[in-house]
Coordinates of C-alpha atoms and ligand atoms in Angstrom, one line a residue:
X1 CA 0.0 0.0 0.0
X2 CA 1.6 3.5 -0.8
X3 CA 0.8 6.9 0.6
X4 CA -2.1 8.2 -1.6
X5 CA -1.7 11.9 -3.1
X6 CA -5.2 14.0 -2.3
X7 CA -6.8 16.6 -4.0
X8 CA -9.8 18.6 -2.6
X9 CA -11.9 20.7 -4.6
X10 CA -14.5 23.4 -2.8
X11 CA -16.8 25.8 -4.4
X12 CA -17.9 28.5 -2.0
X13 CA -21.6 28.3 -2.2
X14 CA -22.0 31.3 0.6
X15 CA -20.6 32.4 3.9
X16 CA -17.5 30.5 5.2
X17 CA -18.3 27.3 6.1
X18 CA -17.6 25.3 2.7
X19 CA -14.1 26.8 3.2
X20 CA -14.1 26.1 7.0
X21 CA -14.4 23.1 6.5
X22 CA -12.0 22.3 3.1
X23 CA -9.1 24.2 4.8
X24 CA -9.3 22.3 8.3
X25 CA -9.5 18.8 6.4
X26 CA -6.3 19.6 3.8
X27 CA -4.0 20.6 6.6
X28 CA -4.7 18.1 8.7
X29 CA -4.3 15.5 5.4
X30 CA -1.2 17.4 5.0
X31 CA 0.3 17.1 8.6
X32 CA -0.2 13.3 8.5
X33 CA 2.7 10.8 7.6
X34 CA 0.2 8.2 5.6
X35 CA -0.3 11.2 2.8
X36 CA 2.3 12.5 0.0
X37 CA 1.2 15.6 -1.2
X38 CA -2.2 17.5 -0.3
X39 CA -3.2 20.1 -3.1
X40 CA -6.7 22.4 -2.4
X41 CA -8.6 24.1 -5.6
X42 CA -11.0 26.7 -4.5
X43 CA -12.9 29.1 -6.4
X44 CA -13.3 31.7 -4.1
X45 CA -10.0 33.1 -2.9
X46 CA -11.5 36.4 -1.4
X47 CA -14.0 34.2 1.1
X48 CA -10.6 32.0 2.0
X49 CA -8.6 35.0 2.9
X50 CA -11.4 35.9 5.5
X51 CA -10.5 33.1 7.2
X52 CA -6.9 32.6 6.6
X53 CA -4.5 35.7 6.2
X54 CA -1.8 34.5 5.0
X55 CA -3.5 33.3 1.8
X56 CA -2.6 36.1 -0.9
X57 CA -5.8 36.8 -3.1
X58 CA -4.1 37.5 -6.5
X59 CA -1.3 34.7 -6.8
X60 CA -2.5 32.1 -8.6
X61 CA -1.5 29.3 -6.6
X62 CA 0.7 28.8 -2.9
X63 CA 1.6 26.6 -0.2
X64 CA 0.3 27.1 3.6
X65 CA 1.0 24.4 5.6
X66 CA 2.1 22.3 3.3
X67 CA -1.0 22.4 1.2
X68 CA -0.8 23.7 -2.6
X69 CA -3.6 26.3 -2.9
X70 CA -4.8 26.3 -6.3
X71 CA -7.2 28.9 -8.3
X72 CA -10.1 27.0 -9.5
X73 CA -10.4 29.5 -11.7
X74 CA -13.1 29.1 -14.9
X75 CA -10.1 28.0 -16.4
X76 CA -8.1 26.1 -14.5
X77 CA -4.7 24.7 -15.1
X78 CA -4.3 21.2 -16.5
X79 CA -3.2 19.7 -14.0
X80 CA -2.5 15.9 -13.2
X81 CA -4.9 14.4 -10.8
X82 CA -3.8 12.9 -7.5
X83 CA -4.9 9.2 -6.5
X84 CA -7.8 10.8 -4.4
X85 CA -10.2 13.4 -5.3
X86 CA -12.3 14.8 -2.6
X87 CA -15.4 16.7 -4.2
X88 CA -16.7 18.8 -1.0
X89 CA -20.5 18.8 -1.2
X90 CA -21.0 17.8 -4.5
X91 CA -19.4 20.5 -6.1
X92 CA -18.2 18.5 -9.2
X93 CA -14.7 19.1 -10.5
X94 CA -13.7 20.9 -13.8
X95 CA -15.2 17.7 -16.5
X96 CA -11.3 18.0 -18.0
X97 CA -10.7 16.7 -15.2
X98 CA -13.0 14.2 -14.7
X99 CA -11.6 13.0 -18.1
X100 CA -8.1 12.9 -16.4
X101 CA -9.1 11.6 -13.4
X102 CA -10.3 8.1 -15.6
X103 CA -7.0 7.9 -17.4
X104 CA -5.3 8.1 -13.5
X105 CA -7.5 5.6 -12.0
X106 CA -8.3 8.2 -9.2
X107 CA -10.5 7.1 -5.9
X108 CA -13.5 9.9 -6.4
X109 CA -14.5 11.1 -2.8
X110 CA -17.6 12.9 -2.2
X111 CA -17.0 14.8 1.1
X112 CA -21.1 15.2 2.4
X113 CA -22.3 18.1 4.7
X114 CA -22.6 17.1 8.0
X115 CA -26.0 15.5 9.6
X116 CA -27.1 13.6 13.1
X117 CA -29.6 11.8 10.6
X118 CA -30.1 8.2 11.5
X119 CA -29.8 7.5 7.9
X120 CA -26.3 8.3 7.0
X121 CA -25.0 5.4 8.9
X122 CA -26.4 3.4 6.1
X123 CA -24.8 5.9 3.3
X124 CA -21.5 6.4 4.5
X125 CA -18.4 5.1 2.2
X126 CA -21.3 3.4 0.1
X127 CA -19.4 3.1 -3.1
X128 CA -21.1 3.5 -6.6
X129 CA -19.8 2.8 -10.0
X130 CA -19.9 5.6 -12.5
X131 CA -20.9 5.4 -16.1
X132 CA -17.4 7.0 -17.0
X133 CA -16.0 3.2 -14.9
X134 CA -14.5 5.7 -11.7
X135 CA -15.5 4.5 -8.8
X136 CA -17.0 7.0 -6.9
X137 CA -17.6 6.8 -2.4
X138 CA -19.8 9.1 -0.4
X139 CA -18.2 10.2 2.5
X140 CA -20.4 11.0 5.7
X141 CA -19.1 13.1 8.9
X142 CA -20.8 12.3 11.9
X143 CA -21.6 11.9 15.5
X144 CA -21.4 8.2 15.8
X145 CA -18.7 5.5 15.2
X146 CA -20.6 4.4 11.8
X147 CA -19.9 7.4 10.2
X148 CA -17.0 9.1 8.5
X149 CA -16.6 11.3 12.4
X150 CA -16.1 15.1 12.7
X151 CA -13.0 17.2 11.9
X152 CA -10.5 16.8 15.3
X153 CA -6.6 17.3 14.7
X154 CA -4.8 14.9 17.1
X155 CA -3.6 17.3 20.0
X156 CA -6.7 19.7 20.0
X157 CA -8.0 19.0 23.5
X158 CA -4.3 19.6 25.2
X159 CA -4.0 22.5 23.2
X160 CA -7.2 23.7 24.1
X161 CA -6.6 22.9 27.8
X162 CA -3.3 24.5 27.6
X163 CA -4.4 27.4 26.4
X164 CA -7.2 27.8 29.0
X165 CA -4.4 27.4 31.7
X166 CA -2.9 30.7 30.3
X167 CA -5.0 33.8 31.0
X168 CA -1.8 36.1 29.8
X169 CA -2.8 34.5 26.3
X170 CA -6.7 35.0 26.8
X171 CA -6.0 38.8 27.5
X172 CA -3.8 39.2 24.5
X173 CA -6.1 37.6 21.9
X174 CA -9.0 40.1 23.5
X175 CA -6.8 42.7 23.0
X176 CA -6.3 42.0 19.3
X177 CA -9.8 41.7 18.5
X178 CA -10.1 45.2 19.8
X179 CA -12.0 44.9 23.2
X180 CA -11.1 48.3 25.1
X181 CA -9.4 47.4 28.4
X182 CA -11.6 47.7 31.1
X183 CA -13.9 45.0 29.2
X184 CA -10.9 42.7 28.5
X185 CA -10.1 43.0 32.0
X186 CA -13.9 42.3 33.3
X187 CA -13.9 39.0 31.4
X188 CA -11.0 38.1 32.9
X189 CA -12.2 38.3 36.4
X190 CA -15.9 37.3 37.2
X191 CA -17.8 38.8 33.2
X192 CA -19.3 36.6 31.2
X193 CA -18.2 36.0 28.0
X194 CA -20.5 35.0 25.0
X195 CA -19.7 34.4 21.3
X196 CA -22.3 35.2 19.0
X197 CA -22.3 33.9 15.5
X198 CA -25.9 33.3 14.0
X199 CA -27.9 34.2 10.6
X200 CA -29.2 37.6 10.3
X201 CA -32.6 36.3 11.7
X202 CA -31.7 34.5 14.9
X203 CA -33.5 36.3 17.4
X204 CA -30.5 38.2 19.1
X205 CA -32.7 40.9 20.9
X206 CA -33.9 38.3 23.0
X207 CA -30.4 36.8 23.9
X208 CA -29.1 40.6 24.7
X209 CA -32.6 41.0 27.0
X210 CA -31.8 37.3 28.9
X211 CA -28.6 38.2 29.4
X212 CA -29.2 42.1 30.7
X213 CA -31.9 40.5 33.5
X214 CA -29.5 38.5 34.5
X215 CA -27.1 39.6 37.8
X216 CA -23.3 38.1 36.0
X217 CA -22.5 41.3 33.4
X218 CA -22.0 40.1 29.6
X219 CA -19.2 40.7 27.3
X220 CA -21.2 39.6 23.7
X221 CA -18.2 39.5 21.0
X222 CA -19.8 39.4 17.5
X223 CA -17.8 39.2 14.5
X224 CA -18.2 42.1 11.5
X225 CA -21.1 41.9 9.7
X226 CA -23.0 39.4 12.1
X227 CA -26.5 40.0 13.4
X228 CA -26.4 43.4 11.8
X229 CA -29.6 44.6 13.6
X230 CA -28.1 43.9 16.9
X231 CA -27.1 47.3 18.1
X232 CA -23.8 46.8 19.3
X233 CA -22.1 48.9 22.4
X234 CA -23.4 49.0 26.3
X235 CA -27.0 47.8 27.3
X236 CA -27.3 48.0 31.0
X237 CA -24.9 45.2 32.4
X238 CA -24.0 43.9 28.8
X239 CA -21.5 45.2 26.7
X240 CA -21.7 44.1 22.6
X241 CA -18.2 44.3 21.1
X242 CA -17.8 44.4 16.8
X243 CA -14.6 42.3 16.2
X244 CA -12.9 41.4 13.4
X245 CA -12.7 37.9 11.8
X246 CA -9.8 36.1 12.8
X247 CA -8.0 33.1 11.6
X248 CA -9.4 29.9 12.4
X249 CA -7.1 29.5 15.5
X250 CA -8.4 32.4 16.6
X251 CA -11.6 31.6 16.2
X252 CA -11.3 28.5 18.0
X253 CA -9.7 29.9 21.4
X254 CA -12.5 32.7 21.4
X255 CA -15.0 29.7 21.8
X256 CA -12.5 28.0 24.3
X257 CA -12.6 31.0 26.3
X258 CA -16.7 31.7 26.2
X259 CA -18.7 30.8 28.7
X260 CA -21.8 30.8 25.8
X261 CA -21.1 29.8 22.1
X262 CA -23.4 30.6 19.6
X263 CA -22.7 29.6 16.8
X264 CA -24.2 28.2 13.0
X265 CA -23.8 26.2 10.2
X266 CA -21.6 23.2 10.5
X267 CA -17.6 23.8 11.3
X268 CA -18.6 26.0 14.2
X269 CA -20.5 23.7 15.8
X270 CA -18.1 21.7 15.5
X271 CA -15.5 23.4 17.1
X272 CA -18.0 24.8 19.8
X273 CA -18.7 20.7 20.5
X274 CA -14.7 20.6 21.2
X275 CA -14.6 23.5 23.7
X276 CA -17.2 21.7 25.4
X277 CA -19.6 25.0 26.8
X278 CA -22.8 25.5 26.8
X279 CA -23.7 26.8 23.2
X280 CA -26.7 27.7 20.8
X281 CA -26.7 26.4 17.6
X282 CA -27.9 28.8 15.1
X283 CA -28.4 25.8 12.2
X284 CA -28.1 26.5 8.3
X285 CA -31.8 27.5 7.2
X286 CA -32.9 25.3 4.3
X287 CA -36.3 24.9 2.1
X288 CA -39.7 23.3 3.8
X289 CA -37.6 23.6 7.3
X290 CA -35.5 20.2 6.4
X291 CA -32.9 22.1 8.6
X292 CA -35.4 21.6 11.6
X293 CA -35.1 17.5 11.3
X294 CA -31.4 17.8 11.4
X295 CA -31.8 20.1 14.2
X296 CA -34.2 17.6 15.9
X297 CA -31.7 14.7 15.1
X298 CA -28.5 16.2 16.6
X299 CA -30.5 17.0 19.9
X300 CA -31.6 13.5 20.2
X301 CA -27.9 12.0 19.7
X302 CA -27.3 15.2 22.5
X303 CA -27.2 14.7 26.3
X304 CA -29.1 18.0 27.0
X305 CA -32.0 18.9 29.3
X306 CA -35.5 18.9 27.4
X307 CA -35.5 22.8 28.3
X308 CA -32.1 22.8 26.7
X309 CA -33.7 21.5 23.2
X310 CA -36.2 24.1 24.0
X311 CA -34.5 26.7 24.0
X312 CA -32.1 25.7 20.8
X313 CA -35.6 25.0 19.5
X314 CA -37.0 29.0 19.6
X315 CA -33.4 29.8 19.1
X316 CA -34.0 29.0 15.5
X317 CA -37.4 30.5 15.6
X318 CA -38.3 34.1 15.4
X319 CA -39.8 34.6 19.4
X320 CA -37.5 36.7 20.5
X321 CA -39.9 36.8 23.6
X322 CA -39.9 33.2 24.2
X323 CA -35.8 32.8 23.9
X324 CA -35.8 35.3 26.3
X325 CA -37.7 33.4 28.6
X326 CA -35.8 30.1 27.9
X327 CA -32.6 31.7 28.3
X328 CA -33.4 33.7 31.4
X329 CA -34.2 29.9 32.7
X330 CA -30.7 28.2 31.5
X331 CA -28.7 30.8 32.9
X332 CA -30.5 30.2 36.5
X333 CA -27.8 28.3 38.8
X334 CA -28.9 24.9 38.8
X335 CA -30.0 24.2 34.9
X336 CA -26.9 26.2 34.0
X337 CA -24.7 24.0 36.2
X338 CA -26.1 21.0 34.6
X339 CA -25.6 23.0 30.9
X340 CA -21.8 23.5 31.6
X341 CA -21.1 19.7 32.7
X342 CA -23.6 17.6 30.1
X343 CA -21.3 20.2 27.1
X344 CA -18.1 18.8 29.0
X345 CA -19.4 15.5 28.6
X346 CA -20.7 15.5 25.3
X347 CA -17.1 16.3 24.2
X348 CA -15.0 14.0 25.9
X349 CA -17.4 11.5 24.6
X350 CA -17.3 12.6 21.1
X351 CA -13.0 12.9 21.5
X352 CA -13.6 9.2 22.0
X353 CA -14.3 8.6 18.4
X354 CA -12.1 8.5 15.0
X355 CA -11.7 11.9 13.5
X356 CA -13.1 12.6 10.0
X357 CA -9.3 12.8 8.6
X358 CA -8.1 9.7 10.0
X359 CA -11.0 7.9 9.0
X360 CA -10.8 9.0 5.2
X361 CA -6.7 8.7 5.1
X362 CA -8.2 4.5 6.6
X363 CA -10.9 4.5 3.3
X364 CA -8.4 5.7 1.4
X365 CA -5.2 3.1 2.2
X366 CA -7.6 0.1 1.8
X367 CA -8.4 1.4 -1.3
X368 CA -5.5 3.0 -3.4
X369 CA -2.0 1.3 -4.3
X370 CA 0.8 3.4 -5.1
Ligands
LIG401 O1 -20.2 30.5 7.5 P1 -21.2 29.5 7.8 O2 -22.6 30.0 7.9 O3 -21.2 28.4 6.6 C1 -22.3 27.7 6.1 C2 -22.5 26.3 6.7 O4 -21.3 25.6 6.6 C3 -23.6 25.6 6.0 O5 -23.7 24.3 6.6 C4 -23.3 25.6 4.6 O6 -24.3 24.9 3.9 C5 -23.2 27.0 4.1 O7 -22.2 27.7 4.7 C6 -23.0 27.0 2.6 O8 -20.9 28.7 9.2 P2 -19.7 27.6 9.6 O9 -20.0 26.3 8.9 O10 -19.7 27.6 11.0 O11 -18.4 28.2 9.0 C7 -17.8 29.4 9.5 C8 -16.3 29.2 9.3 O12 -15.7 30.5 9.5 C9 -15.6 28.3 10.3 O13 -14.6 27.5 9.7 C10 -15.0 29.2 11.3 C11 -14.6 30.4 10.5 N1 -14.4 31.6 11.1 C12 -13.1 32.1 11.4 O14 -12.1 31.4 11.0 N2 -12.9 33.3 12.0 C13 -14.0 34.1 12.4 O15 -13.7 35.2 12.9 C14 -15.3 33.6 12.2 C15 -16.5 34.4 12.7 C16 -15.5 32.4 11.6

């Protein structure tokens, strides 16, 4: 068995998390012995940058992390395939490609948006022959040990629990998101800290109003362009702070360091599952509210309170009224105590499991010879 070359193509349909998710998944392909050479196409180099500074918009390809970045531009360079191809979400690579890819014999991934479904345990790594004679595998991520498992990199809970141990580094990366001093310093004493990243419609007035009746004082950090309607600035004991994206590291510690995540779509929950704190999951609104099943299906594989599902529940309805209510109730002492340890627990368990990238670079051994 040889180490397997892998490609990974990602369109950016909207917002970040295609990319999220694409650029977490190549440099952890990249980092690990079993894999030659990890090469990324992307379409959208401006949404990337976002997310990863060091990526320079206008050169046409580059290496971060050991991962080649290429333009998939509308017309993209003829490249040679690698033995893998990972199609994220069906986004169907270049068909010159595809023609390419028959010639190379290439393994044909298709990397699938995340679900707590009881039905994609019976999809994942299902292979299926295509007409062109490439054999093609649909690869599920998961919460359970007969799927494809979620995006981890193998020292994150160390790192996150070193981290923690560190205030000095807490204060610094406060500082460099802009939060004025006296704030910076209120978190770290008693403050609480909340992350909020949700769709325009969450109902954010009623999180700002729970948290405002409550006695512990509120730092809300929202990154740019979030919950636009939210004014942002002091409201009685809570203070709402505009901050810039960061990098995904960045990103990550700010959840570690929360007391409350909210957060949407699918790589944010994920990584609000690894800092293991309460959270509100703001999830990715589709047609005929098929979102809401999904929602529904990842709070039964959850160990949280029914009042818990409640509340994520009207967080993804438009009562601002009725959050409040719910909210106002989970922060109380006793149901937020029992918050805080069942998000612990729920993250040890899930650190239990395979990770999404070890799991594929397994698929992939069994199936590709050098
Ligand atoms: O940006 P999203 O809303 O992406 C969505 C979802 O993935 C959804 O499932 C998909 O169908 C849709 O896009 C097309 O939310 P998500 O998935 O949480 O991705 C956000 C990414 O942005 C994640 O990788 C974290 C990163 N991020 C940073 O790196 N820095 C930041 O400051 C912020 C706010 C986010």
């Amino acid at each position: 068995m040889g180490r397997p070359s892998i490609d990974i193509f990602c369109r950016v349909i909207d917002n970040f998390g295609d990319i999220g998710v694409c650029w977490r998944l190549a440099r952890q392909l990249a980092r690990s012995p079993d894999v030659k050479a990890v090469r990324l196409w992307v379409d959208d180099l401006h949404s990337f940058a976002r997310i990863e500074p060091r990526l320079d918009c206008v050169a046409p390809a580059a290496v971060i992390e050991g991962v080649t970045i290429v333009h998939w531009a509308p017309s993209p360079p003829d490249l040679a395939p690698h033995d893998v191809v990972v199609e994220a979400f069906a986004c169907d690579p270049p068909p010159g490609y595809i023609q390419r890819m028959i010639k190379q014999k290439s393994l044909w991934i298709n990397l699938e948006y995340l679900s707590a479904e009881p039905w994609v345990e019976s999809c994942h790594a299902l292979p299926s022959l295509q007409a062109n004679g490439l054999q093609k595998a649909f690869f599920f991520p998961g919460f359970t040990a007969a799927t494809g498992g979620l995006l981890r990199e193998p020292d994150l809970l160390p790192e996150r629990d070193d981290w923690i141990a560190r205030p000095a580094l807490r204060g610094q990366l406060l500082r460099d998101i802009g939060l004025p001093a006296k704030h910076v310093e209120a978190l770290l004493g008693n403050t609480r800290q909340v992350l909020l990243f949700a769709y325009p419609q969450a109902p954010a007035a009623g999180l700002l109003q729970a948290l405002a009746d409550d006695a512990t004082p509120s730092v809300v950090l929202v990154p740019a362009g979030v919950c636009p309607d939210l004014p942002r600035g002091q409201h009685r004991s809570v203070y709402v702070h505009d901050m810039p994206f960061t990098d995904q590291a960045g990103f990550d510690r700010l959840l570690w360091s929360s007391d409350l995540n909210c957060v949407r779509g699918e790589d944010s929950l994920v990584r609000a599952l690894w800092a293991g704190k309460p959270m509100l999951w703001h999830i990715y609104p589709q047609d005929d509210n098929a979102h809401l099943i999904k929602l529904d299906a990842w709070l039964a594989q959850s160990p949280f309170q029914p009042l818990t599902g409640e509340l994520m529940r009207a967080w993804n309805g438009p009562d601002s009224l009725g959050c409040t209510a719910l909210l106002s109730n989970a922060l109380a002492p006793t149901h937020w105590a029992e918050w805080q340890a069942a998000s612990a627990a729920w993250s040890r368990q899930l650190a239990k499991l395979p990770d999404l990238a070890s799991t594929l670079i397994d698929f992939c051994l069994e199936r590709v010879t050098e």
